[in-house]
Amino acid sequence: MEAIELQKVDKGTPLADDLLRFVENFSWMDVKEHTVRLLQNWEFEEWETPFAAIVNGRIVGMVTIMKTDYYPLPEIFPWISTLFVSEEYRGNRISEKLIEFANQYAKAIGFMNTYIPTDHIGLYEKYGYHYVKDIVNYGNGTDRLYVKEL
């Protein structure tokens, strides 16, 4: 596999435009509309930001670090959110690299933990996350909350 470059995406840059196009074309329909709006209006505040995984100049994956997610839990943050890798690049540990990159950023700005919500069991444990509890999202669905100490 070609080399993977990881980058923080900054507002108003060509990379931000590329990330918007990537999201407009990705297959994760549940979060597509929300993420397009987030990027179009650059609704990131303070330290929140997206990150991109790039192979041969093309974005193949993304993740965000956010203060809030799809859960009424304002006391819990930062969230590792919107993790997506293009289907043709799955199986190359890009998700792991994106999460680690976001965690390095979180640690550098002073956070001691990051949180990931999911309905998967056994996925994020491979990346050092530990189950905390079940949580209820705004759609009244139940997910699992995971934490990692940085």
Tab-separated table of N, CA and C in Angstrom, residues 31-80:
chain	number	residue	atom	x	y	z
A	31	VAL	N	-24.565	9.894	8.598
A	31	VAL	CA	-23.907	11.114	9.074
A	31	VAL	C	-23.530	12.072	7.942
A	32	LYS	N	-23.785	11.676	6.719
A	32	LYS	CA	-23.343	12.466	5.569
A	32	LYS	C	-23.887	13.893	5.596
A	33	GLU	N	-25.196	14.052	5.715
A	33	GLU	CA	-25.806	15.381	5.668
A	33	GLU	C	-25.282	16.272	6.794
A	34	HIS	N	-25.217	15.728	8.008
A	34	HIS	CA	-24.713	16.492	9.152
A	34	HIS	C	-23.260	16.912	8.935
A	35	THR	N	-22.438	16.004	8.443
A	35	THR	CA	-21.016	16.298	8.275
A	35	THR	C	-20.786	17.295	7.142
A	36	VAL	N	-21.559	17.205	6.077
A	36	VAL	CA	-21.473	18.199	5.001
A	36	VAL	C	-21.786	19.582	5.559
A	37	ARG	N	-22.852	19.699	6.331
A	37	ARG	CA	-23.226	20.994	6.919
A	37	ARG	C	-22.129	21.499	7.857
A	38	LEU	N	-21.584	20.600	8.672
A	38	LEU	CA	-20.514	20.954	9.599
A	38	LEU	C	-19.328	21.562	8.855
A	39	LEU	N	-18.954	20.940	7.747
A	39	LEU	CA	-17.811	21.428	6.964
A	39	LEU	C	-18.155	22.677	6.160
A	40	GLN	N	-19.332	22.720	5.546
A	40	GLN	CA	-19.720	23.894	4.756
A	40	GLN	C	-19.749	25.154	5.610
A	41	ASN	N	-20.303	25.030	6.805
A	41	ASN	CA	-20.445	26.186	7.701
A	41	ASN	C	-19.290	26.301	8.694
A	42	TRP	N	-18.360	25.397	8.602
A	42	TRP	CA	-17.214	25.281	9.503
A	42	TRP	C	-17.662	25.531	10.941
A	43	GLU	N	-18.457	24.590	11.440
A	43	GLU	CA	-19.061	24.689	12.766
A	43	GLU	C	-18.143	24.177	13.872
A	44	PHE	N	-16.880	24.130	13.614
A	44	PHE	CA	-15.910	23.703	14.619
A	44	PHE	C	-15.592	24.879	15.532
A	45	GLU	N	-15.578	24.622	16.833
A	45	GLU	CA	-15.308	25.672	17.807
A	45	GLU	C	-14.056	25.335	18.607
A	46	GLU	N	-13.397	26.365	19.090
A	46	GLU	CA	-12.207	26.220	19.923
A	46	GLU	C	-11.236	25.220	19.303
A	47	TRP	N	-11.031	24.086	19.960
A	47	TRP	CA	-10.036	23.081	19.567
A	47	TRP	C	-10.600	22.011	18.647
A	48	GLU	N	-11.911	22.023	18.375
A	48	GLU	CA	-12.510	20.998	17.513
A	48	GLU	C	-11.929	21.092	16.103
A	49	THR	N	-11.762	19.952	15.454
A	49	THR	CA	-11.181	19.973	14.112
A	49	THR	C	-11.353	18.622	13.419
A	50	PRO	N	-11.340	18.638	12.095
A	50	PRO	CA	-11.269	17.376	11.354
A	50	PRO	C	-9.817	17.049	11.000
A	51	PHE	N	-9.603	15.762	10.712
A	51	PHE	CA	-8.313	15.270	10.242
A	51	PHE	C	-8.574	14.425	9.002
A	52	ALA	N	-7.616	14.392	8.103
A	52	ALA	CA	-7.761	13.627	6.863
A	52	ALA	C	-6.608	12.648	6.701
A	53	ALA	N	-6.945	11.488	6.142
A	53	ALA	CA	-5.939	10.513	5.711
A	53	ALA	C	-5.831	10.647	4.200
A	54	ILE	N	-4.611	10.818	3.700
A	54	ILE	CA	-4.389	11.114	2.284
A	54	ILE	C	-3.428	10.074	1.709
A	55	VAL	N	-3.792	9.532	0.554
A	55	VAL	CA	-2.937	8.606	-0.178
A	55	VAL	C	-2.816	9.141	-1.599
A	56	ASN	N	-1.587	9.358	-2.048
A	56	ASN	CA	-1.333	9.891	-3.396
A	56	ASN	C	-2.135	11.156	-3.691
A	57	GLY	N	-2.185	12.067	-2.703
A	57	GLY	CA	-2.865	13.343	-2.889
A	57	GLY	C	-4.382	13.285	-2.806
A	58	ARG	N	-4.934	12.120	-2.475
A	58	ARG	CA	-6.389	11.947	-2.437
A	58	ARG	C	-6.829	11.554	-1.025
A	59	ILE	N	-7.853	12.227	-0.509
A	59	ILE	CA	-8.386	11.886	0.808
A	59	ILE	C	-9.072	10.523	0.722
A	60	VAL	N	-8.701	9.641	1.654
A	60	VAL	CA	-9.286	8.299	1.692
A	60	VAL	C	-9.952	8.007	3.032
A	61	GLY	N	-9.827	8.937	3.991
A	61	GLY	CA	-10.445	8.750	5.286
A	61	GLY	C	-10.449	10.030	6.086
A	62	MET	N	-11.263	10.038	7.129
A	62	MET	CA	-11.367	11.225	7.976
A	62	MET	C	-11.778	10.828	9.381
A	63	VAL	N	-11.565	11.747	10.303
A	63	VAL	CA	-12.060	11.650	11.662
A	63	VAL	C	-12.156	13.083	12.183
A	64	THR	N	-13.012	13.291	13.174
A	64	THR	CA	-13.076	14.599	13.819
A	64	THR	C	-12.869	14.411	15.311
A	65	ILE	N	-12.466	15.480	15.958
A	65	ILE	CA	-12.432	15.518	17.418
A	65	ILE	C	-13.363	16.661	17.808
A	66	MET	N	-14.349	16.326	18.652
A	66	MET	CA	-15.440	17.255	18.920
A	66	MET	C	-15.726	17.370	20.418
A	67	LYS	N	-16.322	18.503	20.781
A	67	LYS	CA	-16.736	18.704	22.166
A	67	LYS	C	-18.073	18.009	22.439
A	68	THR	N	-18.927	17.944	21.440
A	68	THR	CA	-20.209	17.260	21.596
A	68	THR	C	-20.381	16.264	20.468
A	69	ASP	N	-21.207	15.274	20.718
A	69	ASP	CA	-21.535	14.285	19.702
A	69	ASP	C	-23.039	14.072	19.760
A	70	TYR	N	-23.520	12.967	19.300
A	70	TYR	CA	-24.946	12.687	19.159
A	70	TYR	C	-25.550	12.177	20.472
A	71	TYR	N	-25.097	12.754	21.595
A	71	TYR	CA	-25.493	12.266	22.914
A	71	TYR	C	-25.673	13.448	23.862
A	72	PRO	N	-26.697	13.410	24.707
A	72	PRO	CA	-26.908	14.501	25.677
A	72	PRO	C	-26.000	14.337	26.898
A	73	LEU	N	-24.699	14.405	26.657
A	73	LEU	CA	-23.704	14.189	27.714
A	73	LEU	C	-22.647	15.309	27.666
A	74	PRO	N	-23.035	16.535	28.023
A	74	PRO	CA	-22.090	17.656	27.899
A	74	PRO	C	-20.858	17.544	28.781
A	75	GLU	N	-20.904	16.696	29.811
A	75	GLU	CA	-19.762	16.554	30.707
A	75	GLU	C	-18.681	15.629	30.136
A	76	ILE	N	-18.998	14.931	29.034
A	76	ILE	CA	-18.045	13.994	28.442
A	76	ILE	C	-17.477	14.581	27.147
A	77	PHE	N	-16.174	14.732	27.094
A	77	PHE	CA	-15.470	15.190	25.889
A	77	PHE	C	-13.979	15.083	26.135
A	78	PRO	N	-13.185	15.078	25.089
A	78	PRO	CA	-13.500	15.191	23.657
A	78	PRO	C	-13.905	13.842	23.048
A	79	TRP	N	-14.742	13.934	22.049
A	79	TRP	CA	-15.225	12.773	21.310
A	79	TRP	C	-14.384	12.566	20.055
A	80	ILE	N	-14.008	11.334	19.802
A	80	ILE	CA	-13.467	10.949	18.497
A	80	ILE	C	-14.701	10.591	17.681
